[in-house]
mmCIF file with all atom_site columns, C-alpha atoms and ligand atoms in Angstrom:
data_model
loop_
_atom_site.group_PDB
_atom_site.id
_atom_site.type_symbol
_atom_site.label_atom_id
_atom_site.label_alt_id
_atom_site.label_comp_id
_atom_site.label_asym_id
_atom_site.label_entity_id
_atom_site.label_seq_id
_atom_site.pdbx_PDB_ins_code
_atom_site.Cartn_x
_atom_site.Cartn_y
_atom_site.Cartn_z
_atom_site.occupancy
_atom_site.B_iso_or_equiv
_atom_site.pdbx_formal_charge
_atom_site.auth_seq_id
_atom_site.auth_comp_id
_atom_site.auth_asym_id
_atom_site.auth_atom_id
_atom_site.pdbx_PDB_model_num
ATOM   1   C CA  . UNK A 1 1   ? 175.897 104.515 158.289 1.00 39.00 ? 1   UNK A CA  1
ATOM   2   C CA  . UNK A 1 2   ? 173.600 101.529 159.154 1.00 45.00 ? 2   UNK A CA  1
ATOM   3   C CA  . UNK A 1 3   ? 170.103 103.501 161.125 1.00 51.00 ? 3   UNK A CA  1
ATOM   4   C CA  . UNK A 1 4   ? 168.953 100.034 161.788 1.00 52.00 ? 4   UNK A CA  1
ATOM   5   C CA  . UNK A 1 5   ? 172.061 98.974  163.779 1.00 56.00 ? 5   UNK A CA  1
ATOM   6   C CA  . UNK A 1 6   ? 172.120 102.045 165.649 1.00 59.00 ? 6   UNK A CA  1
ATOM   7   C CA  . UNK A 1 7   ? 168.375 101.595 166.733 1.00 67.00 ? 7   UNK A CA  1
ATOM   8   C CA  . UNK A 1 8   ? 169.248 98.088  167.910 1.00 72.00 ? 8   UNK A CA  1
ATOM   9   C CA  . UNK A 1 9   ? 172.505 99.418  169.437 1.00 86.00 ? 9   UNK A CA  1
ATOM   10  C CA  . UNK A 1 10  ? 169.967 101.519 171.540 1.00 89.00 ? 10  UNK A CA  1
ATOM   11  C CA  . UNK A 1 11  ? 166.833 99.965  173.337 1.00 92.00 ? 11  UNK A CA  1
ATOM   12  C CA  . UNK A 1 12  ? 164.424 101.240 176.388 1.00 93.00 ? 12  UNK A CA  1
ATOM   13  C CA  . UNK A 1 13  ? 163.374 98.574  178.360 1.00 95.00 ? 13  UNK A CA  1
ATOM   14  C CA  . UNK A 1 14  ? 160.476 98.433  181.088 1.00 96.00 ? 14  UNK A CA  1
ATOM   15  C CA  . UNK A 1 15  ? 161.824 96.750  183.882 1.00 97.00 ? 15  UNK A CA  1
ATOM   16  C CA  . UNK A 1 16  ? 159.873 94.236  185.714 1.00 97.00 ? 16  UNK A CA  1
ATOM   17  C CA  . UNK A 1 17  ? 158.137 95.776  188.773 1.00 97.00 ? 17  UNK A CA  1
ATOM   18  C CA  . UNK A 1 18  ? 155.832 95.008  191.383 1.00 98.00 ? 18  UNK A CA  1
ATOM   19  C CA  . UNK A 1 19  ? 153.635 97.209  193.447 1.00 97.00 ? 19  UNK A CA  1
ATOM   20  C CA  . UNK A 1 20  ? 153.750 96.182  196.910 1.00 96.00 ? 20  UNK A CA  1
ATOM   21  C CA  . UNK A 1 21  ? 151.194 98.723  198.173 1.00 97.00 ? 21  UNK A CA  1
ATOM   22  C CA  . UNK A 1 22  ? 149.339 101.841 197.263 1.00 94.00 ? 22  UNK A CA  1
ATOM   23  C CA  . UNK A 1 23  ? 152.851 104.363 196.758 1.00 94.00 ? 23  UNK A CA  1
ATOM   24  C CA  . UNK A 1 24  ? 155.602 101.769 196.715 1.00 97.00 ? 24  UNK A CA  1
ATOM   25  C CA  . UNK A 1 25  ? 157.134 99.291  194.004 1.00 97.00 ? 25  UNK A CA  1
ATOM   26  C CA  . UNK A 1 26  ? 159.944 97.228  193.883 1.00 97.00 ? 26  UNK A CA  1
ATOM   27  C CA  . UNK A 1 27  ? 161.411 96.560  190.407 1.00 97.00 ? 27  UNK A CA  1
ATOM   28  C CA  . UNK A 1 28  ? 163.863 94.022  189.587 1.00 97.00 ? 28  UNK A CA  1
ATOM   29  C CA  . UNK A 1 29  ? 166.110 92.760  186.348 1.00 95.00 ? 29  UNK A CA  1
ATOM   30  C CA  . UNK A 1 30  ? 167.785 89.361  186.157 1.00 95.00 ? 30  UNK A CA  1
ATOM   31  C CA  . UNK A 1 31  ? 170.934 88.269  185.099 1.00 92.00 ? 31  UNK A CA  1
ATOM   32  C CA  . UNK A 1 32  ? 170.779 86.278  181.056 1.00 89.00 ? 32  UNK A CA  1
ATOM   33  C CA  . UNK A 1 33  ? 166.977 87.179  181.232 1.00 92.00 ? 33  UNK A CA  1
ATOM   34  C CA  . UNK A 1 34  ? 166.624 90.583  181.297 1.00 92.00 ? 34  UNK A CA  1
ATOM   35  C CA  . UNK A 1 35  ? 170.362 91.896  180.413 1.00 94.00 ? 35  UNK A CA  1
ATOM   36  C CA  . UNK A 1 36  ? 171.322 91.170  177.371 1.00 92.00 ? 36  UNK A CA  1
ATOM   37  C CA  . UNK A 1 37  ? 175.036 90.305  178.420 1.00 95.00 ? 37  UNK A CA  1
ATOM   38  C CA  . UNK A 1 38  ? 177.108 89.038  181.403 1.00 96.00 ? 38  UNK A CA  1
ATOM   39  C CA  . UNK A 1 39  ? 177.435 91.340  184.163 1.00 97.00 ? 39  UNK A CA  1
ATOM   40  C CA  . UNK A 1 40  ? 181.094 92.302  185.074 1.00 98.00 ? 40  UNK A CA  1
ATOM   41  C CA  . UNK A 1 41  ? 180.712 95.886  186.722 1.00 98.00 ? 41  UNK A CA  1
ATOM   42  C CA  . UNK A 1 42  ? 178.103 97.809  188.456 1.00 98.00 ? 42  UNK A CA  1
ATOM   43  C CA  . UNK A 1 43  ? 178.463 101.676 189.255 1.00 98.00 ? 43  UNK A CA  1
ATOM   44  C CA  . UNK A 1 44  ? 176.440 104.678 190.294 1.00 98.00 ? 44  UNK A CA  1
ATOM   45  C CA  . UNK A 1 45  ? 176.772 108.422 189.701 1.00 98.00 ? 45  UNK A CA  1
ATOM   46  C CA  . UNK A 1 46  ? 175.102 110.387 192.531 1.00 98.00 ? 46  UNK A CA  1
ATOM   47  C CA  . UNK A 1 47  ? 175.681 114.143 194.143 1.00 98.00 ? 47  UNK A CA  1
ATOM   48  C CA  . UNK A 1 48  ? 175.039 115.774 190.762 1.00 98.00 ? 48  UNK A CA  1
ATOM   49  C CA  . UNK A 1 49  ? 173.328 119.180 190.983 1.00 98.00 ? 49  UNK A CA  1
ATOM   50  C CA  . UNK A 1 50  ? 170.285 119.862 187.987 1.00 98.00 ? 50  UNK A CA  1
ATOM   51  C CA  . UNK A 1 51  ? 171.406 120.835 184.744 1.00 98.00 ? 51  UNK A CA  1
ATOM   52  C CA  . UNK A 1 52  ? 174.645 119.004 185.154 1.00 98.00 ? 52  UNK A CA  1
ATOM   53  C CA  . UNK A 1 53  ? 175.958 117.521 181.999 1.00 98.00 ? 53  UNK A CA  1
ATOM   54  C CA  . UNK A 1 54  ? 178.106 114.515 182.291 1.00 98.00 ? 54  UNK A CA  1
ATOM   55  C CA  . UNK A 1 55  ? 179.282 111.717 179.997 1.00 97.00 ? 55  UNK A CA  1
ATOM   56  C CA  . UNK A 1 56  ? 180.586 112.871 176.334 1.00 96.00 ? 56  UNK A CA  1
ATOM   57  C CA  . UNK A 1 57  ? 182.168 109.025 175.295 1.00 95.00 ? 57  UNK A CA  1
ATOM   58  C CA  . UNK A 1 58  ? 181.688 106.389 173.166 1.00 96.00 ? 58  UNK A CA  1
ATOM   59  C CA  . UNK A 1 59  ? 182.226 102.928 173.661 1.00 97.00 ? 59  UNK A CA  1
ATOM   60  C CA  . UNK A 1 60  ? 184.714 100.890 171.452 1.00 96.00 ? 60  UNK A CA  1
ATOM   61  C CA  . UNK A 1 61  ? 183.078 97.485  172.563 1.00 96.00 ? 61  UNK A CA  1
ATOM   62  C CA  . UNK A 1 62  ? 181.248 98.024  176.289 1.00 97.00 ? 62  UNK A CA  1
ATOM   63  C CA  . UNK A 1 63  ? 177.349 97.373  176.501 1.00 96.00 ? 63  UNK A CA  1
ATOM   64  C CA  . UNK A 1 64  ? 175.586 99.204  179.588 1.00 97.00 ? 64  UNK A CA  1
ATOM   65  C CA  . UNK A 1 65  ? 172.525 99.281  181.186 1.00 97.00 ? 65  UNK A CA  1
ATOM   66  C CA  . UNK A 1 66  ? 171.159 102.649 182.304 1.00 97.00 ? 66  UNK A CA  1
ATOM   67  C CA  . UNK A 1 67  ? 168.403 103.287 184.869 1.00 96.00 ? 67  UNK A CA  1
ATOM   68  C CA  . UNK A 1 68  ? 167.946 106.734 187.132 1.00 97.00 ? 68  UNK A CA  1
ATOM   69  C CA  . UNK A 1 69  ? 164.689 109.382 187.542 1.00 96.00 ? 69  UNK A CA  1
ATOM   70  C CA  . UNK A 1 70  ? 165.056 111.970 185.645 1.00 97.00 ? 70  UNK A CA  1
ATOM   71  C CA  . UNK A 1 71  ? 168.129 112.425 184.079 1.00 98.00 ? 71  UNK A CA  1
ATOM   72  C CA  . UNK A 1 72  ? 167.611 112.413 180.230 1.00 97.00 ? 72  UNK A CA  1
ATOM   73  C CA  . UNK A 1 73  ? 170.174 110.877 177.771 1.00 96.00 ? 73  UNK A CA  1
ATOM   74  C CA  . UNK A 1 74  ? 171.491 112.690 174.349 1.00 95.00 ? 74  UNK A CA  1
ATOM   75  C CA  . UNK A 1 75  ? 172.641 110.169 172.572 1.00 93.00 ? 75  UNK A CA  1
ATOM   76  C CA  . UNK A 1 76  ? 174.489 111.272 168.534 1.00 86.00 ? 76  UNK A CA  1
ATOM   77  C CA  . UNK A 1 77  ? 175.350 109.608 166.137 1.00 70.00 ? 77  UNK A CA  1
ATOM   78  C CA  . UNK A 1 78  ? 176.493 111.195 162.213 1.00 62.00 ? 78  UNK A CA  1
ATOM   79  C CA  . UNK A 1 79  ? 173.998 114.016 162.096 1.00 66.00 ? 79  UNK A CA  1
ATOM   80  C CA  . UNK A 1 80  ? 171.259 112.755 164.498 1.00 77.00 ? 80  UNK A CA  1
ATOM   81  C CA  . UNK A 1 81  ? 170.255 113.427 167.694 1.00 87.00 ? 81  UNK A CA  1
ATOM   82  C CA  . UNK A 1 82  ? 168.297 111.461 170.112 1.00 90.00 ? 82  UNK A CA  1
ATOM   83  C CA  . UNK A 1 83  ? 167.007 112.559 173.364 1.00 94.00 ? 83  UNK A CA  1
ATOM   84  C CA  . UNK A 1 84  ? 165.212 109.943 176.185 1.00 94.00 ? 84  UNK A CA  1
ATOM   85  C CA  . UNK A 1 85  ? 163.914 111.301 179.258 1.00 96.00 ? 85  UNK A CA  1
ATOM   86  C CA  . UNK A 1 86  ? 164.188 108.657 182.278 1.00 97.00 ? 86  UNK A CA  1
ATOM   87  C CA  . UNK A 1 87  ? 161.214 109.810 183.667 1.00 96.00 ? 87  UNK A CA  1
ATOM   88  C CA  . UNK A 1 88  ? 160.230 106.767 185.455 1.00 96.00 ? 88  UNK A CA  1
ATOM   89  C CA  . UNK A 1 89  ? 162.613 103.968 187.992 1.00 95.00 ? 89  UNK A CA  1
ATOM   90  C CA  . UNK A 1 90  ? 160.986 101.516 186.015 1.00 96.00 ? 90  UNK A CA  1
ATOM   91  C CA  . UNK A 1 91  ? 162.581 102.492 182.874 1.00 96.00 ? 91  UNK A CA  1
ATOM   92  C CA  . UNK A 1 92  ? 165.559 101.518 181.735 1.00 96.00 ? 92  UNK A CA  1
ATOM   93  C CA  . UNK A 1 93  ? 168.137 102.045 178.229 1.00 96.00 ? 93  UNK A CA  1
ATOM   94  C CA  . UNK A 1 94  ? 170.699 99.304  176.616 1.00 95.00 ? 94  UNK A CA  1
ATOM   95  C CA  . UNK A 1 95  ? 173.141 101.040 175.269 1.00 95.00 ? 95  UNK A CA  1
ATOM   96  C CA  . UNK A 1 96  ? 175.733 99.023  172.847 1.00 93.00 ? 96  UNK A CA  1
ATOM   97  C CA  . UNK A 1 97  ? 178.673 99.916  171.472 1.00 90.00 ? 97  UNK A CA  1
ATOM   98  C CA  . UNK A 1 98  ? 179.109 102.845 168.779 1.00 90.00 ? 98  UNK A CA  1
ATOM   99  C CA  . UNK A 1 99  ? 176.884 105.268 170.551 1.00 93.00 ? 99  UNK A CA  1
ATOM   100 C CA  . UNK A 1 100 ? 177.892 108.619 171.537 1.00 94.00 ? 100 UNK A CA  1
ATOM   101 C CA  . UNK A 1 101 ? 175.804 109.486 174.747 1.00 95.00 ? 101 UNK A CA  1
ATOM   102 C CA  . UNK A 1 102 ? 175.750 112.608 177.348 1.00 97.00 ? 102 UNK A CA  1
ATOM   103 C CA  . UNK A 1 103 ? 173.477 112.180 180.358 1.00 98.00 ? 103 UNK A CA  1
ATOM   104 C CA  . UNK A 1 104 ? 171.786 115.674 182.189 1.00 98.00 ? 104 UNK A CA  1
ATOM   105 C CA  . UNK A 1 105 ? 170.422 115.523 185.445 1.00 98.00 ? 105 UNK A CA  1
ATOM   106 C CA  . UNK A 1 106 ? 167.054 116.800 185.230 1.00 98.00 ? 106 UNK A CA  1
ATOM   107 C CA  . UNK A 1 107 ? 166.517 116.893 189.406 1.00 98.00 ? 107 UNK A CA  1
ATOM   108 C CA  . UNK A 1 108 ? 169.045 117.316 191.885 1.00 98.00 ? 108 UNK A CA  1
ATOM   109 C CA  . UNK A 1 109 ? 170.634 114.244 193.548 1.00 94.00 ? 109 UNK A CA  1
ATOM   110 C CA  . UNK A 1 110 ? 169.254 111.670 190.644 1.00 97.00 ? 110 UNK A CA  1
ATOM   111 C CA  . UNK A 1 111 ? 171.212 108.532 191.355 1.00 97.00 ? 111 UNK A CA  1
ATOM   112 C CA  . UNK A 1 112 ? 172.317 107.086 187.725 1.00 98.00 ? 112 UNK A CA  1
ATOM   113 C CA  . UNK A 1 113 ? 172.735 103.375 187.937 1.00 98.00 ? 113 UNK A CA  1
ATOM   114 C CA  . UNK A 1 114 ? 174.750 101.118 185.307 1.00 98.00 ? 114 UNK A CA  1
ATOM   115 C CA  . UNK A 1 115 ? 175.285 97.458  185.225 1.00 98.00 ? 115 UNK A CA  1
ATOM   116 C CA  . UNK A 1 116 ? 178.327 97.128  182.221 1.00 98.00 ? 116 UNK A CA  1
ATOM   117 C CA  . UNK A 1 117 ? 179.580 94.225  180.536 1.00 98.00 ? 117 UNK A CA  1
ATOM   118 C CA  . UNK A 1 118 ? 182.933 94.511  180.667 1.00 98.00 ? 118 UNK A CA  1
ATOM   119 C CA  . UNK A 1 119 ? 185.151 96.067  183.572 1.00 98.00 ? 119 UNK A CA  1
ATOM   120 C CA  . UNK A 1 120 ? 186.487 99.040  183.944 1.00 98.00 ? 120 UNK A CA  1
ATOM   121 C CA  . UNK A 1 121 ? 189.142 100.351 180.796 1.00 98.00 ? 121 UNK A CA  1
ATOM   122 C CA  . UNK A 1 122 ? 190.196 103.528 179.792 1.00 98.00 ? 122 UNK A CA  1
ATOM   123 C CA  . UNK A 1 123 ? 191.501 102.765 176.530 1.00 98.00 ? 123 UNK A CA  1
ATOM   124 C CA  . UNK A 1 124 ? 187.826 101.550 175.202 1.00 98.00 ? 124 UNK A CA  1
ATOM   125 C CA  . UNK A 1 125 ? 185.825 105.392 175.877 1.00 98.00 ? 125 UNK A CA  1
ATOM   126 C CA  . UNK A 1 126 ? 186.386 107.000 172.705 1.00 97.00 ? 126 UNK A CA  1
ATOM   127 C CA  . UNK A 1 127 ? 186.207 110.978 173.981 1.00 97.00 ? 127 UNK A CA  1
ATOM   128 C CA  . UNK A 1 128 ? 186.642 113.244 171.120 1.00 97.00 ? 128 UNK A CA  1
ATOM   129 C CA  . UNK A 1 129 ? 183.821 113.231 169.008 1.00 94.00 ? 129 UNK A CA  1
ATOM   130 C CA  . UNK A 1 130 ? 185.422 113.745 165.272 1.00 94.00 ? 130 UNK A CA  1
ATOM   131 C CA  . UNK A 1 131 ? 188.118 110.746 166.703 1.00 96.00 ? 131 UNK A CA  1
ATOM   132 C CA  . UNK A 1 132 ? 184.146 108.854 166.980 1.00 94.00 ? 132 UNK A CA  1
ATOM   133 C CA  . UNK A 1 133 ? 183.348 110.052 163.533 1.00 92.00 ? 133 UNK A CA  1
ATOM   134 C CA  . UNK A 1 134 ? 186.064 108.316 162.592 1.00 94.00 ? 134 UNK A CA  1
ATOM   135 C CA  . UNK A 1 135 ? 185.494 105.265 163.972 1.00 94.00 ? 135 UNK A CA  1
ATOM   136 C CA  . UNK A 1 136 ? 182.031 105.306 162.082 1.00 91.00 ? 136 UNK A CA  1
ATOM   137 C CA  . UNK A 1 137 ? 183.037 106.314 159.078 1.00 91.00 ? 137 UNK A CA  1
ATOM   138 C CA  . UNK A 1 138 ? 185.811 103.329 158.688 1.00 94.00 ? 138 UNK A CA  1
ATOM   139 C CA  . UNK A 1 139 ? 182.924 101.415 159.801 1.00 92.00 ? 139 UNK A CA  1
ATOM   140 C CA  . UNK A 1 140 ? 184.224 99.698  162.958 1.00 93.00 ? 140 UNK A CA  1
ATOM   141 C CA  . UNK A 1 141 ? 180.959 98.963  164.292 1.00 88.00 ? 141 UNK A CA  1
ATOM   142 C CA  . UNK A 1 142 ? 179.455 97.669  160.978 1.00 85.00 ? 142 UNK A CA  1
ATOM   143 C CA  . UNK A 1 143 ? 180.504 94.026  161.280 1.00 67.00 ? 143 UNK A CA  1
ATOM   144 C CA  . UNK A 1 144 ? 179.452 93.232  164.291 1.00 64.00 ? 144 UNK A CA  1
ATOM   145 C CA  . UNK A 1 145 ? 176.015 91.373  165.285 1.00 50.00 ? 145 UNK A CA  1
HETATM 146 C C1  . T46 B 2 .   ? 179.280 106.038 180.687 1.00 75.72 ? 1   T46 B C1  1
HETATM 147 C C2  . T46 B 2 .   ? 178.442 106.913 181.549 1.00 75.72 ? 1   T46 B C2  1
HETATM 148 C C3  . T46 B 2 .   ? 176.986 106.530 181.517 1.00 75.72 ? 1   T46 B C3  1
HETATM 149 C C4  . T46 B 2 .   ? 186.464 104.251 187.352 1.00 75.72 ? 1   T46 B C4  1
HETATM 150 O O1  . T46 B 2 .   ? 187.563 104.242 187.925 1.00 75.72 ? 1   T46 B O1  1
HETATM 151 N N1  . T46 B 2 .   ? 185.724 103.091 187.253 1.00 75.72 ? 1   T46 B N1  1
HETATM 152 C C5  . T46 B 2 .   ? 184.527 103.048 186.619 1.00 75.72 ? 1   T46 B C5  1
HETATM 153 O O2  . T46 B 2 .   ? 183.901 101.974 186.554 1.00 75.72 ? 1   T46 B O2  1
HETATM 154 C C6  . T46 B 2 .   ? 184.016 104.254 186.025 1.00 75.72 ? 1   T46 B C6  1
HETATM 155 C C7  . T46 B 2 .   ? 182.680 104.242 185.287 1.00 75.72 ? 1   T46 B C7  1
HETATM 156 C C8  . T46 B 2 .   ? 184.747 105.401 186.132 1.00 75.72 ? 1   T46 B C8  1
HETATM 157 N N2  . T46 B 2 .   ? 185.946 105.394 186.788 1.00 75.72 ? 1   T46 B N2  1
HETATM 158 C C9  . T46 B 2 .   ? 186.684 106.664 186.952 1.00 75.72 ? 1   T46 B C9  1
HETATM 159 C C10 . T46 B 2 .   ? 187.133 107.316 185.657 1.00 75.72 ? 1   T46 B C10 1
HETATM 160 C C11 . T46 B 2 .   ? 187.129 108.783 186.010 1.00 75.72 ? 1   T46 B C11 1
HETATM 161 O O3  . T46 B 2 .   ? 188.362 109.107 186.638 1.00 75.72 ? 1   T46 B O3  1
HETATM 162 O O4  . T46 B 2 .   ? 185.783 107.593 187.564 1.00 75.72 ? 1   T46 B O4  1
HETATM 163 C C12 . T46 B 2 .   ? 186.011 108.906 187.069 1.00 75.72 ? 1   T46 B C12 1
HETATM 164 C C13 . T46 B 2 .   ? 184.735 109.509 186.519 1.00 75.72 ? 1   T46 B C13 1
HETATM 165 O O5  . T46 B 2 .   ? 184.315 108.772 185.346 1.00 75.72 ? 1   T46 B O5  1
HETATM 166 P P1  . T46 B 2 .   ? 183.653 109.460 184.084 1.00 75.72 ? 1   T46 B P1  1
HETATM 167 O O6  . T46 B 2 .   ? 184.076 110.871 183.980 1.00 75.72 ? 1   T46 B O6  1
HETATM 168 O O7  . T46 B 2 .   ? 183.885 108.585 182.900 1.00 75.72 ? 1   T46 B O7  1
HETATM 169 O O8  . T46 B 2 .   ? 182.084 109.422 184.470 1.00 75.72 ? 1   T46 B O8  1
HETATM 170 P P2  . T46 B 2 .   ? 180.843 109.810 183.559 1.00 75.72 ? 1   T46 B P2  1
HETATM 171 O O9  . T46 B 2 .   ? 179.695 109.960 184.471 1.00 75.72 ? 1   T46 B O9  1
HETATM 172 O O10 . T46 B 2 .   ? 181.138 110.949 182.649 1.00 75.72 ? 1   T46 B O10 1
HETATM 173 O O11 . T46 B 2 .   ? 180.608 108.521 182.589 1.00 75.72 ? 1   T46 B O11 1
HETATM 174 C C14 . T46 B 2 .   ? 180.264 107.260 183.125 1.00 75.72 ? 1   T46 B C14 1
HETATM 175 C C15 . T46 B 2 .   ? 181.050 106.143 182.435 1.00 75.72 ? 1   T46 B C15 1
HETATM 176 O O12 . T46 B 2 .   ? 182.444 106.408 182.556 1.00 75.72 ? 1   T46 B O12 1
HETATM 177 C C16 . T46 B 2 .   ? 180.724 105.988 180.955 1.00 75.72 ? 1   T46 B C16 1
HETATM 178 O O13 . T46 B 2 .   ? 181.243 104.758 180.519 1.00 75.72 ? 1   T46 B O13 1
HETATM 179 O O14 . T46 B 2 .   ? 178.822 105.509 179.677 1.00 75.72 ? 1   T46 B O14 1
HETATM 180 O O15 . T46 B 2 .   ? 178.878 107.005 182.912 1.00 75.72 ? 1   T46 B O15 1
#
């Protein structure tokens, strides 16, 4: 297992934002500037009650960007666990290939957006988590920059 590929498989980002008076902001990310690939698909998970778990997938090759308020992100790989609480709309999470991630909605009716680099494909989720293992252990992500 390479720790250092998985951190940069996984990065929080502060997206640019502007206050535009005392209680309201507008934040903003740009295409090539702020996203570190080309984006082919954007889609949004809404309606979810609190305490809803959703997600439970890897990625064979599909990068994401993930922004909501409070829904917080488990994220495994071979025997660690890490946990990020979106606890701000200016906060957002890259998430590359070869993670394993489950989102929970901390609030009801959290909108989760994602901006993806690829479009939609069933046959790149990965969805059983020892088929995942797998994956890791044969080292399918290790060759990749
Ligand atoms: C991920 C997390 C963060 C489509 O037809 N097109 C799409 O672009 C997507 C994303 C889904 N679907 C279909 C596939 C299923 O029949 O919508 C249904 C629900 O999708 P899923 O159960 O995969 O949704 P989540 O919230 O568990 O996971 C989604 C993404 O699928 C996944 O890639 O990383 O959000």
């Amino acid at each position: 297992m390479n720790k250092r590929k998985e951190e940069k498989n996984l990065e929080m980002i502060t997206i640019k934002t502007i206050s535009t008076s005392e209680f309201e902001s507008l934040s903003f990310l740009e295409g090539q500037k702020d996203i570190p690939f080309e984006i082919k698909r954007i889609y949004y998970i809404y309606g979810v009650t609190k305490d809803s778990k959703r997600g439970g997938y890897s990625h064979k090759n599909l990068s994401q960007l993930l922004f909501a308020f409070m829904v917080r992100l488990e994220f495994f790989w071979m025997i660690e666990k890490k946990e990020i609480l979106l606890d701000s709309p200016f906060l957002g999470i890259i998430i590359k290939n070869g993670i394993w991630r489950e989102m929970v909605w901390e609030i009801d009716n959290s909108v989760l957006c994602v901006a993806a680099s690829d479009y939609y494909n069933e046959s790149d989720y990965i969805s059983n988590y020892n088929e995942f293992l797998n994956y890791k252990k044969e080292g399918y992500w290790n060759n990749e920059s």
